[in-house]
Amino acid sequence: PGVSQALLAARTLPLPRVLWIELTSRCPFDCVFCTRASLRGAGEHLDFELYQRLIGELDRPRMLRLNYAGESGHYPRLGEAVALAAGTGAEVELVSALASLKPERLQAALEAGLGRLTVSLHTLDAARFDAIYRFSSLDAMHTRSRQALDWRERAPWPFVLDLAFVAMERNLDELPAVA
């Protein structure tokens, strides 16, 4: 009460500047903390034409995060999706468990203008990796991470490579080592 409409309009924008867009709700991983399967079942890919319309309607977005519960690295048109997002001038981020991502798909996303690759890494122990992710392997994660770092060294522009860590009782002791 008492707040004028003009003041509210001055503090809000007609469209969001930071968006999380789930390119796919599919994921080969079965992480112990994830609700994806219970909420979305087998999942599905976002219709690319719908994605194009969404991107086309944005007004100067600042950040586009191309993920949510699914593994966006498995989106069939990932490179094109990143290029459209980057074309808005926004910083484009992909969060990925990375271990199942094909190198050519990762490289296509990076070449299309991906500005930030956030790797979901919750352990450095192979047995814990199996217990947490329940798909792929820690060796595959290391291989893909090394490929991303190698590509970053040769890339014509820098991109940020960082880590996301879900802290649980079973892995909290590893947080300093992962960091």
mmCIF file of C-alpha atoms in Angstrom:
data_model
loop_
_atom_site.group_PDB
_atom_site.id
_atom_site.type_symbol
_atom_site.label_atom_id
_atom_site.label_comp_id
_atom_site.label_asym_id
_atom_site.label_seq_id
_atom_site.Cartn_x
_atom_site.Cartn_y
_atom_site.Cartn_z
ATOM 1 C CA PRO A 1 0.000 0.000 0.000
ATOM 2 C CA GLY A 2 1.134 3.510 -0.763
ATOM 3 C CA VAL A 3 3.601 2.506 -3.517
ATOM 4 C CA SER A 4 2.811 4.269 -6.751
ATOM 5 C CA GLN A 5 2.544 2.470 -10.082
ATOM 6 C CA ALA A 6 5.242 4.787 -11.487
ATOM 7 C CA LEU A 7 7.670 3.675 -8.783
ATOM 8 C CA LEU A 8 6.876 0.001 -9.431
ATOM 9 C CA ALA A 9 7.356 0.504 -13.183
ATOM 10 C CA ALA A 10 10.712 2.172 -12.562
ATOM 11 C CA ARG A 11 11.902 -0.841 -10.543
ATOM 12 C CA THR A 12 10.746 -3.585 -12.868
ATOM 13 C CA LEU A 13 11.369 -4.441 -16.482
ATOM 14 C CA PRO A 14 8.748 -5.707 -18.910
ATOM 15 C CA LEU A 15 10.852 -8.813 -19.690
ATOM 16 C CA PRO A 16 13.344 -10.744 -17.559
ATOM 17 C CA ARG A 17 17.084 -10.205 -18.064
ATOM 18 C CA VAL A 18 18.184 -13.569 -16.643
ATOM 19 C CA LEU A 19 16.494 -16.728 -17.912
ATOM 20 C CA TRP A 20 16.864 -20.438 -17.261
ATOM 21 C CA ILE A 21 15.751 -22.334 -20.349
ATOM 22 C CA GLU A 22 15.452 -26.099 -20.170
ATOM 23 C CA LEU A 23 16.458 -27.325 -23.625
ATOM 24 C CA THR A 24 15.689 -30.872 -22.620
ATOM 25 C CA SER A 25 14.344 -32.697 -19.619
ATOM 26 C CA ARG A 26 16.104 -35.854 -20.754
ATOM 27 C CA CYS A 27 19.199 -37.031 -18.923
ATOM 28 C CA PRO A 28 21.149 -40.290 -18.921
ATOM 29 C CA PHE A 29 22.308 -39.714 -15.341
ATOM 30 C CA ASP A 30 20.279 -40.767 -12.324
ATOM 31 C CA CYS A 31 21.834 -38.539 -9.668
ATOM 32 C CA VAL A 32 20.688 -39.382 -6.159
ATOM 33 C CA PHE A 33 19.594 -35.807 -5.398
ATOM 34 C CA CYS A 34 17.810 -35.042 -8.678
ATOM 35 C CA THR A 35 14.019 -34.852 -8.970
ATOM 36 C CA ARG A 36 14.002 -34.826 -12.784
ATOM 37 C CA ALA A 37 12.786 -38.399 -13.292
ATOM 38 C CA SER A 38 9.999 -38.123 -10.736
ATOM 39 C CA LEU A 39 8.801 -34.791 -12.166
ATOM 40 C CA ARG A 40 9.330 -35.357 -15.889
ATOM 41 C CA GLY A 41 9.628 -39.099 -16.407
ATOM 42 C CA ALA A 42 11.706 -39.924 -19.467
ATOM 43 C CA GLY A 43 11.666 -36.255 -20.452
ATOM 44 C CA GLU A 44 11.484 -34.521 -23.808
ATOM 45 C CA HIS A 45 13.356 -31.990 -25.906
ATOM 46 C CA LEU A 46 12.159 -28.396 -26.191
ATOM 47 C CA ASP A 47 10.619 -27.714 -29.589
ATOM 48 C CA PHE A 48 13.274 -25.719 -31.474
ATOM 49 C CA GLU A 49 10.727 -23.413 -33.125
ATOM 50 C CA LEU A 50 9.337 -22.529 -29.691
ATOM 51 C CA TYR A 51 12.901 -21.847 -28.508
ATOM 52 C CA GLN A 52 13.495 -19.583 -31.537
ATOM 53 C CA ARG A 53 10.323 -17.612 -30.770
ATOM 54 C CA LEU A 54 11.301 -17.246 -27.120
ATOM 55 C CA ILE A 55 14.788 -15.980 -27.978
ATOM 56 C CA GLY A 56 13.335 -13.643 -30.612
ATOM 57 C CA GLU A 57 11.016 -12.004 -28.084
ATOM 58 C CA LEU A 58 13.725 -11.178 -25.545
ATOM 59 C CA ASP A 59 14.786 -7.593 -24.981
ATOM 60 C CA ARG A 60 18.474 -7.258 -24.081
ATOM 61 C CA PRO A 61 18.830 -10.335 -21.873
ATOM 62 C CA ARG A 62 21.882 -10.359 -19.635
ATOM 63 C CA MET A 63 22.237 -14.096 -18.921
ATOM 64 C CA LEU A 64 20.753 -17.163 -20.611
ATOM 65 C CA ARG A 65 21.328 -20.410 -18.745
ATOM 66 C CA LEU A 66 20.546 -23.349 -21.004
ATOM 67 C CA ASN A 67 19.704 -25.998 -18.475
ATOM 68 C CA TYR A 68 17.531 -26.951 -15.589
ATOM 69 C CA ALA A 69 16.825 -30.557 -14.654
ATOM 70 C CA GLY A 70 17.828 -32.200 -17.932
ATOM 71 C CA GLU A 71 21.269 -32.676 -19.465
ATOM 72 C CA SER A 72 21.232 -29.919 -22.095
ATOM 73 C CA GLY A 73 24.408 -31.300 -23.651
ATOM 74 C CA HIS A 74 22.167 -33.976 -25.178
ATOM 75 C CA TYR A 75 19.893 -31.481 -26.909
ATOM 76 C CA PRO A 76 20.135 -32.380 -30.620
ATOM 77 C CA ARG A 77 20.466 -28.743 -31.731
ATOM 78 C CA LEU A 78 22.729 -27.547 -28.922
ATOM 79 C CA GLY A 79 25.135 -25.596 -31.156
ATOM 80 C CA GLU A 80 22.263 -23.784 -32.875
ATOM 81 C CA ALA A 81 20.589 -23.059 -29.536
ATOM 82 C CA VAL A 82 23.801 -21.564 -28.137
ATOM 83 C CA ALA A 83 24.337 -19.477 -31.287
ATOM 84 C CA LEU A 84 20.802 -18.026 -31.054
ATOM 85 C CA ALA A 85 21.266 -17.228 -27.376
ATOM 86 C CA ALA A 86 24.693 -15.676 -27.949
ATOM 87 C CA GLY A 87 23.246 -13.594 -30.777
ATOM 88 C CA THR A 88 21.175 -11.676 -28.213
ATOM 89 C CA GLY A 89 24.348 -10.322 -26.612
ATOM 90 C CA ALA A 90 23.671 -12.186 -23.375
ATOM 91 C CA GLU A 91 26.210 -14.317 -21.571
ATOM 92 C CA VAL A 92 25.311 -17.943 -22.338
ATOM 93 C CA GLU A 93 25.869 -20.674 -19.765
ATOM 94 C CA LEU A 94 25.516 -24.432 -19.954
ATOM 95 C CA VAL A 95 25.515 -26.553 -16.800
ATOM 96 C CA SER A 96 26.472 -30.143 -17.494
ATOM 97 C CA ALA A 97 27.507 -33.316 -15.747
ATOM 98 C CA LEU A 98 29.825 -33.435 -18.781
ATOM 99 C CA ALA A 99 30.815 -37.103 -18.516
ATOM 100 C CA SER A 100 28.295 -38.182 -21.157
ATOM 101 C CA LEU A 101 28.681 -35.208 -23.483
ATOM 102 C CA LYS A 102 30.128 -36.003 -26.891
ATOM 103 C CA PRO A 103 33.257 -33.942 -27.598
ATOM 104 C CA GLU A 104 31.940 -32.697 -30.942
ATOM 105 C CA ARG A 105 28.734 -31.430 -29.322
ATOM 106 C CA LEU A 106 30.711 -29.645 -26.614
ATOM 107 C CA GLN A 107 33.006 -28.075 -29.195
ATOM 108 C CA ALA A 108 30.021 -26.972 -31.307
ATOM 109 C CA ALA A 109 28.511 -25.220 -28.281
ATOM 110 C CA LEU A 110 31.798 -23.522 -27.467
ATOM 111 C CA GLU A 111 32.327 -22.425 -31.054
ATOM 112 C CA ALA A 112 28.747 -21.080 -31.159
ATOM 113 C CA GLY A 113 29.481 -18.612 -28.359
ATOM 114 C CA LEU A 114 29.081 -20.433 -25.050
ATOM 115 C CA GLY A 115 30.521 -18.062 -22.461
ATOM 116 C CA ARG A 116 30.367 -20.256 -19.367
ATOM 117 C CA LEU A 117 30.545 -24.007 -18.935
ATOM 118 C CA THR A 118 29.629 -25.070 -15.427
ATOM 119 C CA VAL A 119 30.530 -28.671 -14.679
ATOM 120 C CA SER A 120 28.484 -30.483 -12.035
ATOM 121 C CA LEU A 121 31.209 -32.269 -10.095
ATOM 122 C CA HIS A 122 30.187 -33.760 -6.766
ATOM 123 C CA THR A 123 33.099 -36.093 -6.020
ATOM 124 C CA LEU A 124 36.649 -36.966 -7.019
ATOM 125 C CA ASP A 125 36.287 -40.597 -5.912
ATOM 126 C CA ALA A 126 35.373 -43.161 -8.596
ATOM 127 C CA ALA A 127 33.212 -45.299 -6.279
ATOM 128 C CA ARG A 128 31.347 -42.255 -4.969
ATOM 129 C CA PHE A 129 30.886 -41.026 -8.538
ATOM 130 C CA ASP A 130 29.139 -44.286 -9.386
ATOM 131 C CA ALA A 131 26.965 -44.045 -6.255
ATOM 132 C CA ILE A 132 26.007 -40.383 -6.812
ATOM 133 C CA TYR A 133 25.609 -40.140 -10.599
ATOM 134 C CA ARG A 134 24.644 -43.775 -11.323
ATOM 135 C CA PHE A 135 25.792 -43.335 -14.935
ATOM 136 C CA SER A 136 29.107 -42.946 -16.777
ATOM 137 C CA SER A 137 32.360 -42.660 -14.813
ATOM 138 C CA LEU A 138 34.780 -40.316 -13.138
ATOM 139 C CA ASP A 139 37.322 -41.154 -15.865
ATOM 140 C CA ALA A 140 34.878 -39.942 -18.512
ATOM 141 C CA MET A 141 34.339 -36.744 -16.501
ATOM 142 C CA HIS A 142 38.105 -36.148 -16.350
ATOM 143 C CA THR A 143 38.470 -36.811 -20.080
ATOM 144 C CA ARG A 144 35.716 -34.336 -21.029
ATOM 145 C CA SER A 145 37.023 -31.744 -18.557
ATOM 146 C CA ARG A 146 40.513 -32.033 -20.042
ATOM 147 C CA GLN A 147 39.064 -31.653 -23.551
ATOM 148 C CA ALA A 148 37.216 -28.500 -22.482
ATOM 149 C CA LEU A 149 40.375 -27.060 -20.927
ATOM 150 C CA ASP A 150 42.426 -27.941 -24.008
ATOM 151 C CA TRP A 151 39.852 -26.346 -26.283
ATOM 152 C CA ARG A 152 39.806 -23.237 -24.075
ATOM 153 C CA GLU A 153 43.566 -22.897 -24.562
ATOM 154 C CA ARG A 154 43.081 -22.834 -28.353
ATOM 155 C CA ALA A 155 39.803 -20.890 -28.475
ATOM 156 C CA PRO A 156 39.789 -17.486 -30.160
ATOM 157 C CA TRP A 157 37.870 -16.077 -27.155
ATOM 158 C CA PRO A 158 37.919 -17.044 -23.485
ATOM 159 C CA PHE A 159 35.085 -18.886 -21.810
ATOM 160 C CA VAL A 160 34.676 -19.519 -18.124
ATOM 161 C CA LEU A 161 34.922 -23.084 -16.891
ATOM 162 C CA ASP A 162 33.703 -23.524 -13.358
ATOM 163 C CA LEU A 163 32.286 -26.165 -11.051
ATOM 164 C CA ALA A 164 28.983 -26.746 -9.297
ATOM 165 C CA PHE A 165 28.962 -28.976 -6.221
ATOM 166 C CA VAL A 166 25.887 -30.423 -4.518
ATOM 167 C CA ALA A 167 26.895 -30.842 -0.884
ATOM 168 C CA MET A 168 25.547 -33.983 0.778
ATOM 169 C CA GLU A 169 26.565 -35.927 3.869
ATOM 170 C CA ARG A 170 28.197 -38.515 1.613
ATOM 171 C CA ASN A 171 30.523 -36.028 -0.155
ATOM 172 C CA LEU A 172 30.884 -32.962 2.066
ATOM 173 C CA ASP A 173 34.382 -34.030 3.108
ATOM 174 C CA GLU A 174 35.441 -33.672 -0.563
ATOM 175 C CA LEU A 175 34.398 -30.058 -1.014
ATOM 176 C CA PRO A 176 37.894 -28.618 -0.322
ATOM 177 C CA ALA A 177 39.536 -31.038 -2.778
ATOM 178 C CA VAL A 178 36.977 -30.338 -5.517
ATOM 179 C CA ALA A 179 37.381 -26.588 -4.973
#
